[in-house]
PDB file of C-alpha atoms and ligand atoms in Angstrom:
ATOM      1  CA  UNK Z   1     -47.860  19.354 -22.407  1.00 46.00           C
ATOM      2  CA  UNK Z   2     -48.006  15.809 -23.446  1.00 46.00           C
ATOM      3  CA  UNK Z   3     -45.537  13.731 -21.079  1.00 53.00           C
ATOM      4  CA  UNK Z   4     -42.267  12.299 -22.507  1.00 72.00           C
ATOM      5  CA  UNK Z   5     -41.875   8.674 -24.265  1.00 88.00           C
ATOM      6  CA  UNK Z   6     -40.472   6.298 -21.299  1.00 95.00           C
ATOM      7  CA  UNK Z   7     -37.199   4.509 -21.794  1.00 97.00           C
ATOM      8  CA  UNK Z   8     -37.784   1.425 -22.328  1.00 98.00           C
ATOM      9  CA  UNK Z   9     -35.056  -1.251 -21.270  1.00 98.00           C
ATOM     10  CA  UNK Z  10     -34.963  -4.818 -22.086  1.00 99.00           C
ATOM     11  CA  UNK Z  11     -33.057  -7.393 -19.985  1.00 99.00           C
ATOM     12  CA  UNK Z  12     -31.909 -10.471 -21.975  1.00 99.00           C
ATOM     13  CA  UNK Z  13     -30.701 -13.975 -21.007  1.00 98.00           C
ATOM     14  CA  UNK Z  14     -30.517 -17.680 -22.426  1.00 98.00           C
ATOM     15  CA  UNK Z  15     -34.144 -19.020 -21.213  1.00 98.00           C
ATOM     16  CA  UNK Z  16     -35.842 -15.591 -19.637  1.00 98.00           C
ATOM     17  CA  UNK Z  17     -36.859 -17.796 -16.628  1.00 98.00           C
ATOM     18  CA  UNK Z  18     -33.930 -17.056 -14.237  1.00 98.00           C
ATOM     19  CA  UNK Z  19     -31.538 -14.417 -15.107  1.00 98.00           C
ATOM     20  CA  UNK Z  20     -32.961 -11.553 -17.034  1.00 99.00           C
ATOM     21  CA  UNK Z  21     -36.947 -12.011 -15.487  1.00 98.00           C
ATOM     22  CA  UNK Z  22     -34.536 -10.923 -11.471  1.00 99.00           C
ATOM     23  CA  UNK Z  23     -32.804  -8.489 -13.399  1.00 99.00           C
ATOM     24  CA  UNK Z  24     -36.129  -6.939 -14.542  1.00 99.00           C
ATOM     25  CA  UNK Z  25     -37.925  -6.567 -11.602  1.00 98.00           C
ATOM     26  CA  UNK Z  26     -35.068  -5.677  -9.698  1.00 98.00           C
ATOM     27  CA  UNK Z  27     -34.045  -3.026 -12.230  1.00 98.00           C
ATOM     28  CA  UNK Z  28     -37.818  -1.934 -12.215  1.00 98.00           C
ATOM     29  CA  UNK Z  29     -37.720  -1.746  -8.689  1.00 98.00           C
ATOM     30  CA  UNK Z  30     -35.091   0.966  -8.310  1.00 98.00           C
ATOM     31  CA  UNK Z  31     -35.985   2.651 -11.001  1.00 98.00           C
ATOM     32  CA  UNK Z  32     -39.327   3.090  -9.683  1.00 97.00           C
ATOM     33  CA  UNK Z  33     -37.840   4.054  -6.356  1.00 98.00           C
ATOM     34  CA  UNK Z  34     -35.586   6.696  -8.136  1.00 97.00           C
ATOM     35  CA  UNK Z  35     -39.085   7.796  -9.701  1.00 96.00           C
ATOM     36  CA  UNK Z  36     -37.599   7.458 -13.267  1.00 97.00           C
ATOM     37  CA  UNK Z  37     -40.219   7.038 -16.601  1.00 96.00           C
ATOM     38  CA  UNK Z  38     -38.699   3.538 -17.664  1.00 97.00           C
ATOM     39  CA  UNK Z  39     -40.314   0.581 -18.901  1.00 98.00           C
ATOM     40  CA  UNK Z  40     -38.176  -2.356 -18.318  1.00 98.00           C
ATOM     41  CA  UNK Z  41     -39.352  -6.153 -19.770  1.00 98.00           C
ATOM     42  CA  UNK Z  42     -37.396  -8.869 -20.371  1.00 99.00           C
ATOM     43  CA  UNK Z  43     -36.561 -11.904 -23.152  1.00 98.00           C
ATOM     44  CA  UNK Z  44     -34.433 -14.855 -23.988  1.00 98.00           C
ATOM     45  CA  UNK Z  45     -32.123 -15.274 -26.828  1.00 98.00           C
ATOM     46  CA  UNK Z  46     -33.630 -19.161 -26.819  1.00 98.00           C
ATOM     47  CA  UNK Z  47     -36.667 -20.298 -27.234  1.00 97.00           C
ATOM     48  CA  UNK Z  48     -36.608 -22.910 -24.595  1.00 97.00           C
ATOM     49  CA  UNK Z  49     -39.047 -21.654 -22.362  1.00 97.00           C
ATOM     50  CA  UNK Z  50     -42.572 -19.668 -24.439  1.00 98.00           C
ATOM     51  CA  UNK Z  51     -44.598 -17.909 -21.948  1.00 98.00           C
ATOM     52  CA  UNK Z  52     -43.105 -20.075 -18.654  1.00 98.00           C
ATOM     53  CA  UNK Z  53     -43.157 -18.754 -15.436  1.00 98.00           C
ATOM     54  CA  UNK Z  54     -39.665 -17.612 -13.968  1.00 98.00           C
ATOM     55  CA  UNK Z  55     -37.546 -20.960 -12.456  1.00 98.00           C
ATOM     56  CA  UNK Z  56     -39.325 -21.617  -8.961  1.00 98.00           C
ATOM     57  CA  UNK Z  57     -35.969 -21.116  -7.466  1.00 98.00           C
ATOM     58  CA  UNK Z  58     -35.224 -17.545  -9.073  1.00 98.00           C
ATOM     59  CA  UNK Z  59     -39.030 -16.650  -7.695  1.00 98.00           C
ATOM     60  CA  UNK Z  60     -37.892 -18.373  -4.166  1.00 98.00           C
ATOM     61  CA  UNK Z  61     -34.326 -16.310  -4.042  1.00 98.00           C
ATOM     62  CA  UNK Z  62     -36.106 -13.730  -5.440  1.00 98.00           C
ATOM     63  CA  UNK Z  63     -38.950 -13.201  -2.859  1.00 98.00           C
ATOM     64  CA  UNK Z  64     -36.729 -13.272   0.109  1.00 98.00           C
ATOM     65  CA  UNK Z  65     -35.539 -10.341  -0.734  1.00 98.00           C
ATOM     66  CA  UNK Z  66     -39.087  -8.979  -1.516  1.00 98.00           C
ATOM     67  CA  UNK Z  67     -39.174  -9.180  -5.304  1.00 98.00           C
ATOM     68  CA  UNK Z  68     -42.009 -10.877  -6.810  1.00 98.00           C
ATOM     69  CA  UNK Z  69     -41.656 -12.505  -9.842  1.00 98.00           C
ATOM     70  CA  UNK Z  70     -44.454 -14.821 -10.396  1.00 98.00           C
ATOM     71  CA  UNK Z  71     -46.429 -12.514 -12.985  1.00 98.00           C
ATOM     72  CA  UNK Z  72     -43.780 -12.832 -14.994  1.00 98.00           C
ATOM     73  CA  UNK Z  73     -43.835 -14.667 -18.425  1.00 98.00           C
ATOM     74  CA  UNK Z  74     -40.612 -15.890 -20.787  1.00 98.00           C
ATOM     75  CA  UNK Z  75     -40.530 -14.506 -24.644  1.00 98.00           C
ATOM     76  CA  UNK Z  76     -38.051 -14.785 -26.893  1.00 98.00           C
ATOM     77  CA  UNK Z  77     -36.221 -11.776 -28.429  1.00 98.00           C
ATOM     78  CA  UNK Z  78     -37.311 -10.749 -31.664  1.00 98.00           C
ATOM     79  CA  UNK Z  79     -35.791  -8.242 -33.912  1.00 98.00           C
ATOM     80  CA  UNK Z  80     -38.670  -5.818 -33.802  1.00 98.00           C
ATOM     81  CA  UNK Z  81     -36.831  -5.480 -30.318  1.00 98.00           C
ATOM     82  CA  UNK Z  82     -34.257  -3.100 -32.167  1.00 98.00           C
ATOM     83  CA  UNK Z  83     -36.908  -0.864 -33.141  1.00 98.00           C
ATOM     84  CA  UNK Z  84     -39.058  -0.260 -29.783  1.00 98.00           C
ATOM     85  CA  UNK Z  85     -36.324  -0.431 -26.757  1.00 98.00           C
ATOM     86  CA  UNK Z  86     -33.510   2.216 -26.274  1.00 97.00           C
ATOM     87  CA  UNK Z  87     -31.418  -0.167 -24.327  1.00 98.00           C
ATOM     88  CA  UNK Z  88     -31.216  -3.789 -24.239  1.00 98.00           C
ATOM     89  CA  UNK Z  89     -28.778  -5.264 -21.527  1.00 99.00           C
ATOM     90  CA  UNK Z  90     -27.053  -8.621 -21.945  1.00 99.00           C
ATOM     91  CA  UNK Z  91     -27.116 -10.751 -18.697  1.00 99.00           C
ATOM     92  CA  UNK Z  92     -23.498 -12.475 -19.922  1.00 98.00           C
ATOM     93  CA  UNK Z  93     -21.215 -12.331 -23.135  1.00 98.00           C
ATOM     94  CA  UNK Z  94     -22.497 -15.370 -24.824  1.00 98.00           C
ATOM     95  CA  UNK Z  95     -25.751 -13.159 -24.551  1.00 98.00           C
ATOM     96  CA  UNK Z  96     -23.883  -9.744 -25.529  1.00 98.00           C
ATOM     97  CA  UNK Z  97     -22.815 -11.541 -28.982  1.00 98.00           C
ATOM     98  CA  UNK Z  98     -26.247 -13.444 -29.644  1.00 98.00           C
ATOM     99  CA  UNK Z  99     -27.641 -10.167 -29.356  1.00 98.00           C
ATOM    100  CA  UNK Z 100     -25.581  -8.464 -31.939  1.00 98.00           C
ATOM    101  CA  UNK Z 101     -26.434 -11.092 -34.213  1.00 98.00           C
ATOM    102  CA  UNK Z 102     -29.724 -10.162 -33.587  1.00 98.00           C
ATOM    103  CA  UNK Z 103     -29.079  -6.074 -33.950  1.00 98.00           C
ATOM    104  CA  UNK Z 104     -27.136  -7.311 -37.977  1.00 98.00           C
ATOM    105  CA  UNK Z 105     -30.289  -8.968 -38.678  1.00 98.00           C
ATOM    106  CA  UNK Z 106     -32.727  -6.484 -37.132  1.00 98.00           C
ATOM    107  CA  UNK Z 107     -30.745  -3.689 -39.117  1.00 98.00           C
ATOM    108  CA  UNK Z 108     -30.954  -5.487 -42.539  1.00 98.00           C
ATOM    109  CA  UNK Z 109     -34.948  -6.019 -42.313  1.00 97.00           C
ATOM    110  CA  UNK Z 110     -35.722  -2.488 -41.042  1.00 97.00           C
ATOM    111  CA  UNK Z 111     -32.377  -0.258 -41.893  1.00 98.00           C
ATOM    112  CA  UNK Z 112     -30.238   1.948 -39.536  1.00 98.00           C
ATOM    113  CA  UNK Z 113     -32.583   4.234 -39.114  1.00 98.00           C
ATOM    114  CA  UNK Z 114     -35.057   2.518 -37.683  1.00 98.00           C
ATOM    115  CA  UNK Z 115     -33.124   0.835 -34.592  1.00 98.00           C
ATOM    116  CA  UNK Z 116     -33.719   2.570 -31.450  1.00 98.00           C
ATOM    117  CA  UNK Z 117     -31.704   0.291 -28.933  1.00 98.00           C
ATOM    118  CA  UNK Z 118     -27.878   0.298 -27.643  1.00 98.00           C
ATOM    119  CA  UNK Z 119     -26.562  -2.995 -26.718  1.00 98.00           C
ATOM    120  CA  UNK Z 120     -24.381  -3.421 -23.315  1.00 98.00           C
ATOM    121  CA  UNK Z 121     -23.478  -5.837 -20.497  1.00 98.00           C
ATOM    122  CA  UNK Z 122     -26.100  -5.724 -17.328  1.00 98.00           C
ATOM    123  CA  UNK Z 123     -22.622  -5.233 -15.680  1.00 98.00           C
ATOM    124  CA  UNK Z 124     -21.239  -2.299 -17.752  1.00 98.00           C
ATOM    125  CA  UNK Z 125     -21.263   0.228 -15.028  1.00 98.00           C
ATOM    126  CA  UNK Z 126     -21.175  -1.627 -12.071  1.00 98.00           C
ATOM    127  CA  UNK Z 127     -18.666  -0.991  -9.360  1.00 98.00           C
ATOM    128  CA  UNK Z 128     -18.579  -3.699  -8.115  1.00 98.00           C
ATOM    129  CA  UNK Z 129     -19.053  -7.106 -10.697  1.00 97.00           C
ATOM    130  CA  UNK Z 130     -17.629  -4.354 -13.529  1.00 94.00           C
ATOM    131  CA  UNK Z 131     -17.929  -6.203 -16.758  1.00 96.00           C
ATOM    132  CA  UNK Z 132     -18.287  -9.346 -15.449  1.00 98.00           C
ATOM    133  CA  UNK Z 133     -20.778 -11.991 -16.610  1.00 98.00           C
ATOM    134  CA  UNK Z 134     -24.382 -12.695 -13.920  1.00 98.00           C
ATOM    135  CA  UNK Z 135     -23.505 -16.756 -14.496  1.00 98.00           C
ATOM    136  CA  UNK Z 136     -26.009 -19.376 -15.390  1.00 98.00           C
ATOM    137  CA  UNK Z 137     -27.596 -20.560 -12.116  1.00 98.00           C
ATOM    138  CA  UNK Z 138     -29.596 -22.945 -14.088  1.00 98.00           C
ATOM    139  CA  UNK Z 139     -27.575 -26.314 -13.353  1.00 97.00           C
ATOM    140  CA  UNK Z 140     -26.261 -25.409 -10.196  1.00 97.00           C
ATOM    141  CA  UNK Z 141     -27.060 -24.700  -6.645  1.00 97.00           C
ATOM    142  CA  UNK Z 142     -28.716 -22.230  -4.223  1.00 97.00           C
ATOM    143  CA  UNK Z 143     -25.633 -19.694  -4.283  1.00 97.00           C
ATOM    144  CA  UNK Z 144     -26.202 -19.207  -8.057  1.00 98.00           C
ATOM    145  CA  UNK Z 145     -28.917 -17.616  -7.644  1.00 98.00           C
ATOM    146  CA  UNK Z 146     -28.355 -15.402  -4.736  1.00 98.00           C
ATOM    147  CA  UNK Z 147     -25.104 -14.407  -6.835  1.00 98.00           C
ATOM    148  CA  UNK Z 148     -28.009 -13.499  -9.190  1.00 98.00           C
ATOM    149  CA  UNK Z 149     -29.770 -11.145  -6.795  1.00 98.00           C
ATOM    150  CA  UNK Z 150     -26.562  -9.824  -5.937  1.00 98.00           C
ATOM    151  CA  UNK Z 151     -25.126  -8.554  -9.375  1.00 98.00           C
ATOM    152  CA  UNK Z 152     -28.957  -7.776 -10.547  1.00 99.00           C
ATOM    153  CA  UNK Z 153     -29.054  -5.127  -7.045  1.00 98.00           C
ATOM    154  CA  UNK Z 154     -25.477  -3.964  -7.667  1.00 98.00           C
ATOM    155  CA  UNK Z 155     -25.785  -3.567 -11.510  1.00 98.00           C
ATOM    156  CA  UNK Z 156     -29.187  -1.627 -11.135  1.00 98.00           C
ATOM    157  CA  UNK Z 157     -28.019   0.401  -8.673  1.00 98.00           C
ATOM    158  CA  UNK Z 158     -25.286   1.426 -11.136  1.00 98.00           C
ATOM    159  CA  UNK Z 159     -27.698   2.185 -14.360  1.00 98.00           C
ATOM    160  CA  UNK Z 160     -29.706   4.115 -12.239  1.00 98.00           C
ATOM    161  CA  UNK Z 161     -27.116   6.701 -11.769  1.00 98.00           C
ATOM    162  CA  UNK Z 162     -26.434   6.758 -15.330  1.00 97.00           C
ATOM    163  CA  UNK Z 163     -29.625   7.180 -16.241  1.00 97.00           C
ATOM    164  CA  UNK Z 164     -30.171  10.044 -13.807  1.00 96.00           C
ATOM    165  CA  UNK Z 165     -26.523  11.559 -14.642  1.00 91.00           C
ATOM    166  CA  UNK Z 166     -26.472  11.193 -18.550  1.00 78.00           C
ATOM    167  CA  UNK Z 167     -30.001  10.138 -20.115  1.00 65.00           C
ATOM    168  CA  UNK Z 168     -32.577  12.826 -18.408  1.00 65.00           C
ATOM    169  CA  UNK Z 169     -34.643   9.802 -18.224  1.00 58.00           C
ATOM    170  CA  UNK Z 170     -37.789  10.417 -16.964  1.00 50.00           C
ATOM    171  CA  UNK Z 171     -37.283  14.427 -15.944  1.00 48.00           C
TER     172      UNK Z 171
HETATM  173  P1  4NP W 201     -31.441 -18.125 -17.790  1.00 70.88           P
HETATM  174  O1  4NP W 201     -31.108 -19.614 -17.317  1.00 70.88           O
HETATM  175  O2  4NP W 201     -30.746 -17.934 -19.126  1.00 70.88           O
HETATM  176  O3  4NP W 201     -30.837 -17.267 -16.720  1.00 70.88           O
HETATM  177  O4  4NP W 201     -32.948 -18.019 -17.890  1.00 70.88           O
HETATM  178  C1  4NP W 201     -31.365 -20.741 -18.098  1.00 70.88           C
HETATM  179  C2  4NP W 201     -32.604 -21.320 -18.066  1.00 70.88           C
HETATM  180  C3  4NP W 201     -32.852 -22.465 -18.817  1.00 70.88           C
HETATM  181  C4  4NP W 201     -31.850 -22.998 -19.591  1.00 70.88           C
HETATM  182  C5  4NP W 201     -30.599 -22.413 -19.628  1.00 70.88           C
HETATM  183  C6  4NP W 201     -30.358 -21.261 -18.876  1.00 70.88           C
HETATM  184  N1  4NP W 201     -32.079 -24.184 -20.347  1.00 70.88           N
HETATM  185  O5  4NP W 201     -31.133 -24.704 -20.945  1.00 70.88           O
HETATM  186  O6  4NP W 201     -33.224 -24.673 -20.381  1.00 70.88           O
END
């Protein structure tokens, strides 16, 4: 029997060098631990940042907790997104409507049909940051980002028990 298509998740921020690169390998990370078929990337609405490495202080906070991001590269969103991810997961609202801008877009050049992904907040399920915004650590200080870490863990935590309760993801 050939194996099922993973779900494929994409996390999306501003630059894609602090927010959404954590929130992929940390998502990766339980979902791997959960053993659940999903590929999870990650991409900025900007394009501040082509093909940087994630902000040395995201890798720092990030690796002190055992999560390395240093493989990582920033890309910029495109609307062939739409058509190849089944869930893309705004880090904040400013994000959430940038994407739908995106999806209107995305749906005009390749028609309903064709769009694969749902659009919600990294914090949609989560108990405890529920619907609340992962702020921009970029121009502040070292608690930014381990507020980062902390809603990326929490809000993972969360979408892996929807995806093992609703989504048969990877069964
Ligand atoms: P991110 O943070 O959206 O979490 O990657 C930012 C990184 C860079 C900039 C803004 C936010 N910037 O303006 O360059």
């Amino acid at each position: 029997m050939p194996s099922k298509t993973p779900y494929k998740v994409l996390c999306v921020c501003l630059g894609n060098i602090c927010r959404s690169p954590t929130a992929e390998a940390i998502l990766k990370h339980y979902c791997d631990a959960h053993g659940l078929d999903v590929i999870v990337d990650s991409a900025g609405t900007s394009n501040y940042h082509p093909n940087k490495a994630p902000d040395i202080r995201s890798q720092k906070h990030a690796a002190q907790r055992g999560y390395d991001l240093s493989a990582l590269r920033a890309r910029q969103i495109t609307i062939t997104d739409f058509t190849e991810f089944d869930l893309i997961l705004a880090m904040d609202h400013e994000n959430f409507d940038d994407i739908q801008t995106l999806l209107r877009k995305a749906i005009h050049q390749y028609g309903t049909h064709q769009i694969r992904a749902k659009i919600a907040l990294m914090s949609e399920h989560d108990p405890n940051f529920k619907l609340q915004a992962i702020p921009d650590p970029y121009y502040g200080g070292a608690d930014g980002f381990d507020r980062v870490l902390d809603q990326c863990e929490s809000s993972s935590q969360a979408w892996v028990e929807v995806f093992k309760q609703h989504m048969n993801v990877g069964q």
